[in-house]
Amino acid sequence: MATKFDDARDIIGRVASERAERFAQDEDIRALDSVVGRIVKEDINSPISTPTFDAVAISGYAVIAAQVSRATTERPMKLRCMGAMRAGDHPLEVDDRVVDGMVCCVDITVGAAFPIAKSTGRPFDSIVPLEHAEIIQEGGNGRILQICRLPLTSWHKRITGSDFRKGDRIISKGMAIAPKYVMALASVGIRQVSVTRQVRVGIISIGSELQSTAIHPRALQYKIPDANGPFLTAAVREMGEDAEYLGVLPDDSNVLTAFIRDKLAKDQFDVFVTTGGINRSTPCSVMTTIYNLGGNVHFQSIAMQPGGSTMFATLPEPDSVQYKQSPSGFYGSGIYNPNPNMVPTPNASCGPIASACCFRFLVTPYIRALIGMQTECAISAKVALTQSTSVFSRHDRPSPKSNDMVVDGSMNYDTFRHAILRSQVDGVSVEIAKERSPAKASPFASSNCWMHVPRGHVSVGDGDLANIYPFCSPKS
């Protein structure tokens, strides 16, 4: 009997959690410019308060407010420029005496510290914006200005500690580092971060019917191009993990066993994702290979469409791999993953759309749990029935009935459909792709999300709310 989708996800989550603590022990210290998409190993708090000094927030002339408090249109005041400061300059110490009725000022730009008054040792406290000052003399006696209004004494500066305070949380353990966090970390002087290492994923396509196998590299006319392997490799890399496409192998259990045993012995991968061809013999070869390697199968099929013929298993680590005599009569295909003492090996369904679905809803959650990320939540979107949206029956053929049903669900399995998420004036809507064949890549390439119809929901129609997941699991 097929494992329920929710139960399968629980099994995957449990196995990943058992391995996550051990996986997290591997530390990777990375420079800040190379950590986007990586998962932080520990909470990161600000080591300092920022800004570390009162900084100018508007370009103009720094003055002491008390000295220009009487400036009006009727009684303008004159300023003598005593120098200039730019961002990064050490504060000037300025003679702040009023001489010949002229108040001292300093030409200053955004980001600079305030100059220091020599008489008090305190920084200047206000700014006259450039547009509020009129230059009336330039030359031998320096720059002389005239102002007719009071200076800015409040929002003209960024106050010390007004951004981050020492000890403020910037990013929490288990979160993915997005560019916005790089900005925050750099602003407080952090230059390197401890992150979990990338998950090493090996992608293997299986099927003698596929073009360019490792055993027979020459492509023949009636061989089928391998779309699954390159897609799965790209999908893992899009998540920010380390994927290697290991090519196509024939559906021969002896070849598969020798190949995977060699990779296990070299400890090159944390997860294997295998995807079967369309030949009926492939599931048997996969199951036999798992048995040969002493693996543990957690489930052999899932109540989901597409992707029901999916398996999940764990393989022993290199020092415990023992060859076993192959039993007969094993069938299935699927996904394999590791427990604390076993290396994961997922095997997705054979069709390209089924393979993509299995990766998104079975392999992706495993990787997220392994690196310590939280369970992903769905986006709610309203189903929109458009002229390009056909009404479909359970078998993905146009329904003869004139109704608003877009997806026909099931009491027995979870249903997944690739779709198009659009932004509307009143929110977001989702349109189901008109062509839904699990063997066609063109409609999938025109989509941008998945719709999930849980088991027990018999239909989703125009105007209903649906659970939506973007093609790539977000990390930020």
Coordinates of C-alpha atoms in Angstrom, one line a residue:
M1 CA 0.0 0.0 0.0
A2 CA 1.2 3.5 -0.9
T3 CA 2.4 5.7 2.0
K4 CA 0.3 8.8 2.6
F5 CA 2.0 12.0 1.5
D6 CA 1.9 13.5 5.0
D7 CA 3.3 10.3 6.5
A8 CA 6.0 10.3 3.9
R9 CA 6.9 13.8 4.8
D10 CA 7.0 13.0 8.5
I11 CA 9.4 10.1 7.7
I12 CA 11.7 12.3 5.6
G13 CA 11.6 15.0 8.3
R14 CA 12.5 12.5 11.1
V15 CA 15.4 10.9 9.2
A16 CA 16.7 14.4 8.3
S17 CA 16.4 15.6 11.9
E18 CA 18.3 12.6 13.2
R19 CA 21.2 13.5 10.9
A20 CA 21.0 17.3 11.2
E21 CA 22.8 17.6 14.5
R22 CA 25.7 15.6 13.2
F23 CA 25.7 17.5 9.9
A24 CA 25.8 20.8 11.8
Q25 CA 29.1 19.8 13.5
D26 CA 30.9 20.5 10.2
E27 CA 31.9 24.1 10.4
D28 CA 32.5 26.3 7.4
I29 CA 33.9 29.8 7.9
R30 CA 33.2 31.9 4.9
A31 CA 34.0 35.5 3.9
L32 CA 30.9 37.7 3.9
D33 CA 31.0 38.1 0.1
S34 CA 30.4 34.4 -0.4
V35 CA 27.7 33.5 2.1
V36 CA 24.5 34.4 0.3
G37 CA 22.2 31.4 0.5
R38 CA 24.1 29.6 3.2
I39 CA 22.7 28.8 6.6
V40 CA 24.1 30.3 9.8
K41 CA 25.3 27.9 12.5
E42 CA 24.6 30.2 15.4
D43 CA 22.8 33.4 16.3
I44 CA 24.7 36.5 15.2
N45 CA 24.4 39.6 17.3
S46 CA 25.8 43.1 16.7
P47 CA 29.2 43.4 18.4
I48 CA 28.9 47.2 18.4
S49 CA 26.4 50.0 18.4
T50 CA 26.0 51.9 15.1
P51 CA 26.6 54.5 14.1
T52 CA 29.6 54.7 16.4
F53 CA 29.5 58.5 16.4
D54 CA 26.9 61.2 15.7
A55 CA 27.1 61.5 11.9
V56 CA 25.9 64.2 9.6
A57 CA 22.6 63.3 7.8
I58 CA 22.4 66.2 5.4
S59 CA 25.2 68.1 3.6
G60 CA 25.7 71.8 4.5
Y61 CA 27.5 73.8 7.1
A62 CA 28.1 72.6 10.7
V63 CA 27.4 75.3 13.3
I64 CA 26.7 75.8 17.0
A65 CA 23.0 76.4 17.3
A66 CA 23.3 78.9 20.1
Q67 CA 25.5 81.2 18.0
V68 CA 23.0 81.5 15.2
S69 CA 19.7 81.5 17.2
R70 CA 18.8 85.0 16.1
A71 CA 19.1 84.6 12.3
T72 CA 16.0 86.0 10.5
T73 CA 15.2 87.4 7.1
E74 CA 15.3 90.9 8.7
R75 CA 18.5 90.3 10.6
P76 CA 20.6 87.8 8.6
M77 CA 23.8 86.5 10.2
K78 CA 27.2 86.0 8.6
L79 CA 29.3 82.8 8.8
R80 CA 33.0 82.3 8.1
C81 CA 33.9 78.9 6.8
M82 CA 36.8 77.5 8.8
G83 CA 37.4 74.3 6.8
A84 CA 35.8 71.3 5.2
M85 CA 35.1 67.7 6.4
R86 CA 34.1 64.7 4.4
A87 CA 32.9 61.3 5.4
G88 CA 35.7 59.4 7.0
D89 CA 37.7 62.5 8.0
H90 CA 39.0 62.9 11.6
P91 CA 36.9 65.6 13.3
L92 CA 38.4 69.1 13.0
E93 CA 39.0 71.1 16.1
V94 CA 37.7 74.6 15.3
D95 CA 38.2 78.0 16.9
D96 CA 34.6 78.7 17.6
R97 CA 34.9 82.4 18.7
V98 CA 32.6 85.0 17.1
V99 CA 35.0 87.4 15.3
D100 CA 33.8 90.7 13.7
G101 CA 30.2 89.6 14.1
M102 CA 30.8 86.4 12.1
V103 CA 30.1 82.9 13.4
C104 CA 32.4 80.1 12.5
C105 CA 31.1 77.1 10.4
V106 CA 32.6 74.1 8.7
D107 CA 31.6 72.8 5.2
I108 CA 30.5 69.2 5.8
T109 CA 29.0 66.3 3.9
V110 CA 26.7 63.4 4.7
G111 CA 28.4 60.7 6.8
A112 CA 31.0 62.9 8.4
A113 CA 31.5 63.3 12.1
F114 CA 30.8 66.8 13.5
P115 CA 33.7 69.2 14.1
I116 CA 34.8 69.9 17.7
A117 CA 34.5 73.3 19.3
K118 CA 37.9 74.3 20.7
S119 CA 36.4 76.3 23.6
T120 CA 34.3 73.5 25.0
G121 CA 35.7 70.3 23.5
R122 CA 32.1 69.4 22.4
P123 CA 31.0 68.7 18.8
F124 CA 29.0 71.2 16.8
D125 CA 25.3 70.5 17.2
S126 CA 23.4 71.7 14.1
I127 CA 23.5 72.0 10.3
V128 CA 22.7 74.8 7.9
P129 CA 21.6 73.0 4.7
L130 CA 23.4 74.2 1.5
E131 CA 20.2 75.7 0.1
H132 CA 19.7 77.8 3.2
A133 CA 23.1 79.5 2.9
E134 CA 24.1 82.2 0.5
I135 CA 27.8 82.7 -0.4
I136 CA 28.5 86.4 -0.4
Q137 CA 32.3 86.3 -0.6
E138 CA 34.9 83.9 -1.8
G139 CA 38.6 84.6 -1.9
G140 CA 41.5 85.9 0.2
N141 CA 39.5 86.1 3.4
G142 CA 37.9 82.7 2.9
R143 CA 34.3 81.9 2.2
I144 CA 31.8 84.2 3.8
L145 CA 28.1 83.1 4.0
Q146 CA 24.8 84.6 5.0
I147 CA 21.9 82.8 6.5
C148 CA 18.3 84.1 7.2
R149 CA 16.8 81.2 9.1
L150 CA 17.6 78.9 12.0
P151 CA 19.8 75.8 11.5
L152 CA 18.5 72.2 11.7
T153 CA 18.8 70.8 15.2
S154 CA 17.0 67.5 15.1
W155 CA 16.9 65.3 12.0
H156 CA 20.1 66.6 10.7
K157 CA 22.2 63.8 12.2
R158 CA 22.3 60.1 12.7
I159 CA 22.6 59.6 16.5
T160 CA 25.1 57.2 18.0
G161 CA 23.4 53.7 18.4
S162 CA 20.3 54.7 16.5
D163 CA 20.7 51.9 14.0
F164 CA 22.0 48.7 15.7
R165 CA 22.7 48.6 19.4
K166 CA 25.4 46.3 20.8
G167 CA 23.8 42.8 21.3
D168 CA 20.9 43.3 18.8
R169 CA 20.1 40.2 16.9
I170 CA 20.9 40.4 13.2
I171 CA 20.2 36.9 12.1
S172 CA 19.2 33.8 14.0
K173 CA 20.6 30.2 13.8
G174 CA 19.1 28.2 11.0
M175 CA 18.3 31.2 8.8
A176 CA 19.5 31.6 5.3
I177 CA 21.8 34.6 4.6
A178 CA 20.1 36.9 2.1
P179 CA 21.9 40.0 0.7
K180 CA 20.0 42.2 3.2
Y181 CA 21.7 40.4 6.0
V182 CA 25.1 40.8 4.3
M183 CA 24.4 44.6 4.4
A184 CA 23.6 44.5 8.1
L185 CA 26.5 42.3 9.0
A186 CA 29.0 44.4 7.0
S187 CA 27.6 47.6 8.6
V188 CA 28.7 46.4 12.1
G189 CA 32.1 45.3 10.9
I190 CA 31.5 41.5 10.6
R191 CA 33.6 40.2 7.8
Q192 CA 33.2 36.4 8.0
V193 CA 30.5 34.1 9.2
S194 CA 30.2 30.5 10.4
V195 CA 27.8 28.6 8.2
T196 CA 26.7 25.0 7.7
R197 CA 28.6 23.5 4.9
Q198 CA 26.8 22.9 1.6
V199 CA 24.9 19.6 1.2
R200 CA 26.8 17.5 -1.3
V201 CA 24.3 15.9 -3.7
G202 CA 25.0 13.3 -6.3
I203 CA 22.5 13.1 -9.2
I204 CA 22.2 9.8 -11.0
S205 CA 19.9 9.1 -14.0
I206 CA 19.0 5.4 -14.5
G207 CA 17.8 3.8 -17.7
S208 CA 19.3 2.0 -20.7
E209 CA 16.8 3.9 -22.9
L210 CA 18.5 7.2 -22.1
Q211 CA 21.0 9.0 -24.3
S212 CA 24.7 9.2 -23.4
T213 CA 25.0 6.6 -20.7
A214 CA 28.3 6.2 -18.8
I215 CA 28.6 2.7 -20.3
H216 CA 27.5 3.5 -23.9
P217 CA 28.3 7.2 -24.4
R218 CA 27.3 7.3 -28.0
A219 CA 23.8 8.7 -28.5
L220 CA 21.6 6.5 -30.7
Q221 CA 18.6 7.7 -32.8
Y222 CA 15.9 6.2 -30.6
K223 CA 17.4 6.9 -27.3
I224 CA 15.6 9.4 -25.1
P225 CA 17.4 12.6 -24.0
D226 CA 17.9 12.7 -20.2
A227 CA 16.1 15.8 -18.9
N228 CA 15.8 14.7 -15.3
G229 CA 19.4 14.6 -14.4
P230 CA 20.4 18.1 -15.6
F231 CA 17.1 19.5 -14.1
L232 CA 17.7 18.0 -10.7
T233 CA 21.3 19.2 -10.7
A234 CA 20.2 22.7 -11.5
A235 CA 17.5 22.6 -8.9
V236 CA 19.9 21.6 -6.1
R237 CA 22.3 24.4 -7.1
E238 CA 19.4 26.9 -7.2
M239 CA 18.9 26.1 -3.5
G240 CA 22.5 27.0 -2.9
E241 CA 23.8 23.5 -2.3
D242 CA 26.6 21.6 -4.0
A243 CA 25.3 19.3 -6.8
E244 CA 27.2 17.0 -9.2
Y245 CA 25.5 15.3 -12.2
L246 CA 27.0 11.9 -12.3
G247 CA 25.5 10.9 -15.7
V248 CA 23.3 8.1 -16.9
L249 CA 23.7 4.5 -15.9
P250 CA 21.9 1.5 -17.3
D251 CA 19.2 -0.2 -15.3
D252 CA 21.6 -2.9 -14.2
S253 CA 21.8 -3.6 -10.5
N254 CA 25.4 -4.8 -10.7
V255 CA 26.5 -1.7 -12.4
L256 CA 24.5 0.5 -10.1
T257 CA 25.8 -1.3 -7.0
A258 CA 29.5 -1.0 -8.1
F259 CA 29.1 2.7 -9.0
I260 CA 27.3 3.8 -5.8
R261 CA 29.6 1.7 -3.6
D262 CA 32.6 3.5 -5.1
K263 CA 31.1 6.9 -4.4
L264 CA 30.2 5.8 -0.8
A265 CA 33.8 4.7 -0.2
K266 CA 35.1 8.1 -1.3
D267 CA 32.7 9.9 1.0
Q268 CA 31.9 12.4 -1.8
F269 CA 28.2 13.0 -1.1
D270 CA 25.7 13.5 1.7
V271 CA 22.7 12.6 -0.5
F272 CA 22.2 10.6 -3.7
V273 CA 19.2 11.5 -5.8
T274 CA 18.5 8.9 -8.5
T275 CA 15.8 9.2 -11.1
G276 CA 14.6 6.2 -13.0
G277 CA 14.0 5.8 -16.7
I278 CA 10.7 4.6 -18.2
N279 CA 11.6 0.9 -18.5
R280 CA 9.7 -1.3 -16.1
S281 CA 12.9 -3.0 -15.0
T282 CA 14.3 0.2 -13.4
P283 CA 12.5 0.0 -10.1
C284 CA 13.7 -3.6 -9.7
S285 CA 17.3 -2.6 -10.4
V286 CA 17.1 0.2 -7.9
M287 CA 15.6 -1.9 -5.1
T288 CA 18.1 -4.6 -5.8
T289 CA 20.9 -2.1 -5.5
I290 CA 19.7 -0.8 -2.2
Y291 CA 19.5 -4.4 -0.9
N292 CA 23.1 -5.1 -2.2
L293 CA 24.4 -2.1 -0.3
G294 CA 22.7 -3.0 2.9
G295 CA 20.3 -0.1 2.7
N296 CA 17.1 0.5 4.6
V297 CA 13.9 1.3 2.6
H298 CA 11.5 3.7 4.5
F299 CA 8.8 3.6 1.9
Q300 CA 8.4 2.3 -1.7
S301 CA 5.6 4.5 -3.0
I302 CA 3.6 7.5 -2.1
A303 CA -0.1 8.4 -2.5
M304 CA 0.6 11.5 -4.6
Q305 CA 0.2 12.4 -8.3
P306 CA 2.4 12.9 -10.1
G307 CA 5.3 11.0 -8.5
G308 CA 3.6 8.2 -6.8
S309 CA 6.3 5.7 -7.7
T310 CA 8.8 7.3 -5.3
M311 CA 11.0 5.5 -2.9
F312 CA 12.9 6.7 0.2
A313 CA 15.9 4.8 1.6
T314 CA 19.1 5.2 3.5
L315 CA 22.4 3.6 2.7
P316 CA 25.2 2.5 5.2
E317 CA 28.3 4.7 5.5
P318 CA 31.4 3.4 3.8
D319 CA 32.9 1.4 6.7
S320 CA 29.7 -0.6 7.1
V321 CA 28.8 -1.3 3.4
Q322 CA 28.3 -5.0 3.1
Y323 CA 27.5 -6.7 -0.2
K324 CA 24.4 -8.9 0.0
Q325 CA 23.0 -11.5 -2.3
S326 CA 20.2 -9.9 -4.3
P327 CA 16.6 -11.1 -3.6
S328 CA 14.2 -11.3 -6.4
G329 CA 10.9 -9.5 -7.1
F330 CA 11.5 -6.0 -5.8
Y331 CA 9.6 -3.3 -7.7
G332 CA 9.2 0.5 -7.1
S333 CA 11.1 3.6 -7.7
G334 CA 11.7 6.6 -5.5
I335 CA 13.8 8.6 -3.1
Y336 CA 16.5 7.5 -0.7
N337 CA 17.9 9.6 2.2
P338 CA 20.2 9.2 5.3
N339 CA 19.9 8.7 9.0
P340 CA 22.7 9.5 11.5
N341 CA 24.8 6.5 10.4
M342 CA 23.6 6.2 6.8
V343 CA 24.2 8.1 3.6
P344 CA 21.0 9.3 1.8
T345 CA 20.1 8.3 -1.7
P346 CA 16.9 9.7 -3.2
N347 CA 15.4 8.3 -6.4
A348 CA 12.7 10.4 -8.1
S349 CA 10.0 9.2 -10.5
C350 CA 10.9 8.8 -14.1
G351 CA 8.8 11.4 -16.0
P352 CA 10.3 15.0 -16.0
I353 CA 7.3 16.6 -14.3
A354 CA 7.0 13.8 -11.8
S355 CA 10.7 14.1 -11.1
A356 CA 10.4 17.8 -10.6
C357 CA 7.4 17.4 -8.3
C358 CA 9.2 14.7 -6.2
F359 CA 12.2 17.0 -5.9
R360 CA 10.2 20.0 -4.8
F361 CA 8.0 18.2 -2.2
L362 CA 10.2 15.4 -1.0
V363 CA 13.9 16.1 -1.6
T364 CA 13.7 19.8 -0.9
P365 CA 12.2 19.3 2.6
Y366 CA 14.9 16.8 3.4
I367 CA 17.6 19.2 2.5
R368 CA 16.0 22.1 4.4
A369 CA 15.6 19.9 7.5
L370 CA 19.2 18.6 7.2
I371 CA 20.6 22.1 7.3
G372 CA 18.4 23.2 10.1
M373 CA 15.8 25.3 8.3
Q374 CA 12.2 25.6 9.4
T375 CA 9.3 23.8 7.6
E376 CA 8.2 25.8 4.6
C377 CA 4.7 27.3 4.6
A378 CA 2.4 27.5 1.5
I379 CA 1.3 30.7 -0.1
S380 CA -2.5 31.2 -0.3
A381 CA -3.8 32.3 -3.7
K382 CA -7.2 32.5 -5.3
V383 CA -7.7 30.2 -8.3
A384 CA -8.5 32.2 -11.5
L385 CA -10.4 30.5 -14.3
T386 CA -9.3 32.2 -17.6
Q387 CA -9.8 31.5 -21.3
S388 CA -6.5 29.7 -21.3
T389 CA -7.4 27.5 -18.4
S390 CA -9.1 24.2 -19.4
V391 CA -11.5 22.3 -17.1
F392 CA -9.9 18.9 -16.4
S393 CA -11.1 15.6 -15.1
R394 CA -9.1 13.3 -12.9
H395 CA -7.3 11.9 -15.9
D396 CA -6.2 15.3 -17.2
R397 CA -8.6 15.3 -20.2
P398 CA -11.0 18.2 -20.9
S399 CA -14.2 17.6 -18.9
P400 CA -17.5 17.4 -20.9
K401 CA -19.2 19.2 -18.0
S402 CA -19.5 23.0 -18.1
N403 CA -18.4 23.9 -14.6
D404 CA -15.8 25.9 -12.9
M405 CA -13.7 23.0 -11.6
V406 CA -10.0 23.5 -12.4
V407 CA -8.3 20.7 -10.6
D408 CA -10.0 17.4 -9.7
G409 CA -8.6 16.2 -6.4
S410 CA -8.9 12.8 -4.8
M411 CA -9.9 11.1 -1.6
N412 CA -7.0 8.8 -1.9
Y413 CA -3.9 10.9 -2.8
D414 CA -2.4 14.4 -2.8
T415 CA -2.5 16.1 -6.2
F416 CA 0.1 18.6 -7.5
R417 CA -0.1 20.7 -10.6
H418 CA 2.3 23.2 -12.1
A419 CA 0.7 26.6 -12.4
I420 CA 1.2 30.4 -13.0
L421 CA 1.2 32.7 -10.0
R422 CA 0.2 36.3 -10.9
S423 CA 0.0 39.5 -9.0
Q424 CA -3.4 41.2 -9.2
V425 CA -4.9 44.5 -7.9
D426 CA -6.8 42.6 -5.2
G427 CA -4.0 40.2 -4.3
V428 CA -2.4 37.2 -6.0
S429 CA -4.1 34.6 -8.2
V430 CA -3.1 31.3 -9.7
E431 CA -3.8 29.9 -13.1
I432 CA -3.4 26.3 -13.9
A433 CA -1.4 25.5 -17.0
K434 CA -3.6 24.4 -19.9
E435 CA -1.4 21.5 -20.8
R436 CA -0.6 19.2 -17.9
S437 CA 1.0 16.1 -19.5
P438 CA 3.7 14.8 -17.0
A439 CA 5.8 14.0 -20.1
K440 CA 6.0 17.5 -21.5
A441 CA 8.5 20.1 -20.5
S442 CA 7.2 23.1 -22.5
P443 CA 4.2 23.9 -20.3
F444 CA 6.3 23.4 -17.2
A445 CA 8.8 25.9 -18.5
S446 CA 6.0 28.5 -18.8
S447 CA 4.9 28.0 -15.2
N448 CA 6.4 29.4 -12.0
C449 CA 4.8 27.5 -9.1
W450 CA 3.1 24.4 -7.9
M451 CA -0.5 24.0 -6.6
H452 CA -1.0 21.4 -3.9
V453 CA -4.5 19.9 -3.5
P454 CA -4.4 17.8 -0.3
R455 CA -5.8 14.3 0.0
G456 CA -9.5 14.5 0.7
H457 CA -10.2 17.7 -1.3
V458 CA -12.1 16.4 -4.3
S459 CA -11.9 19.6 -6.4
V460 CA -10.5 23.1 -6.6
G461 CA -12.6 25.6 -8.6
D462 CA -12.6 29.2 -9.8
G463 CA -12.3 31.6 -6.9
D464 CA -11.2 28.9 -4.3
L465 CA -8.1 29.5 -2.2
A466 CA -5.3 27.1 -3.1
N467 CA -1.9 26.2 -1.5
I468 CA 0.9 27.5 -3.7
Y469 CA 4.6 26.8 -3.6
P470 CA 7.2 28.6 -5.8
F471 CA 9.3 26.4 -8.0
C472 CA 12.4 27.1 -5.9
S473 CA 12.1 26.8 -2.1
P474 CA 12.8 30.3 -0.7
K475 CA 15.7 30.7 1.7
S476 CA 15.1 34.3 2.8

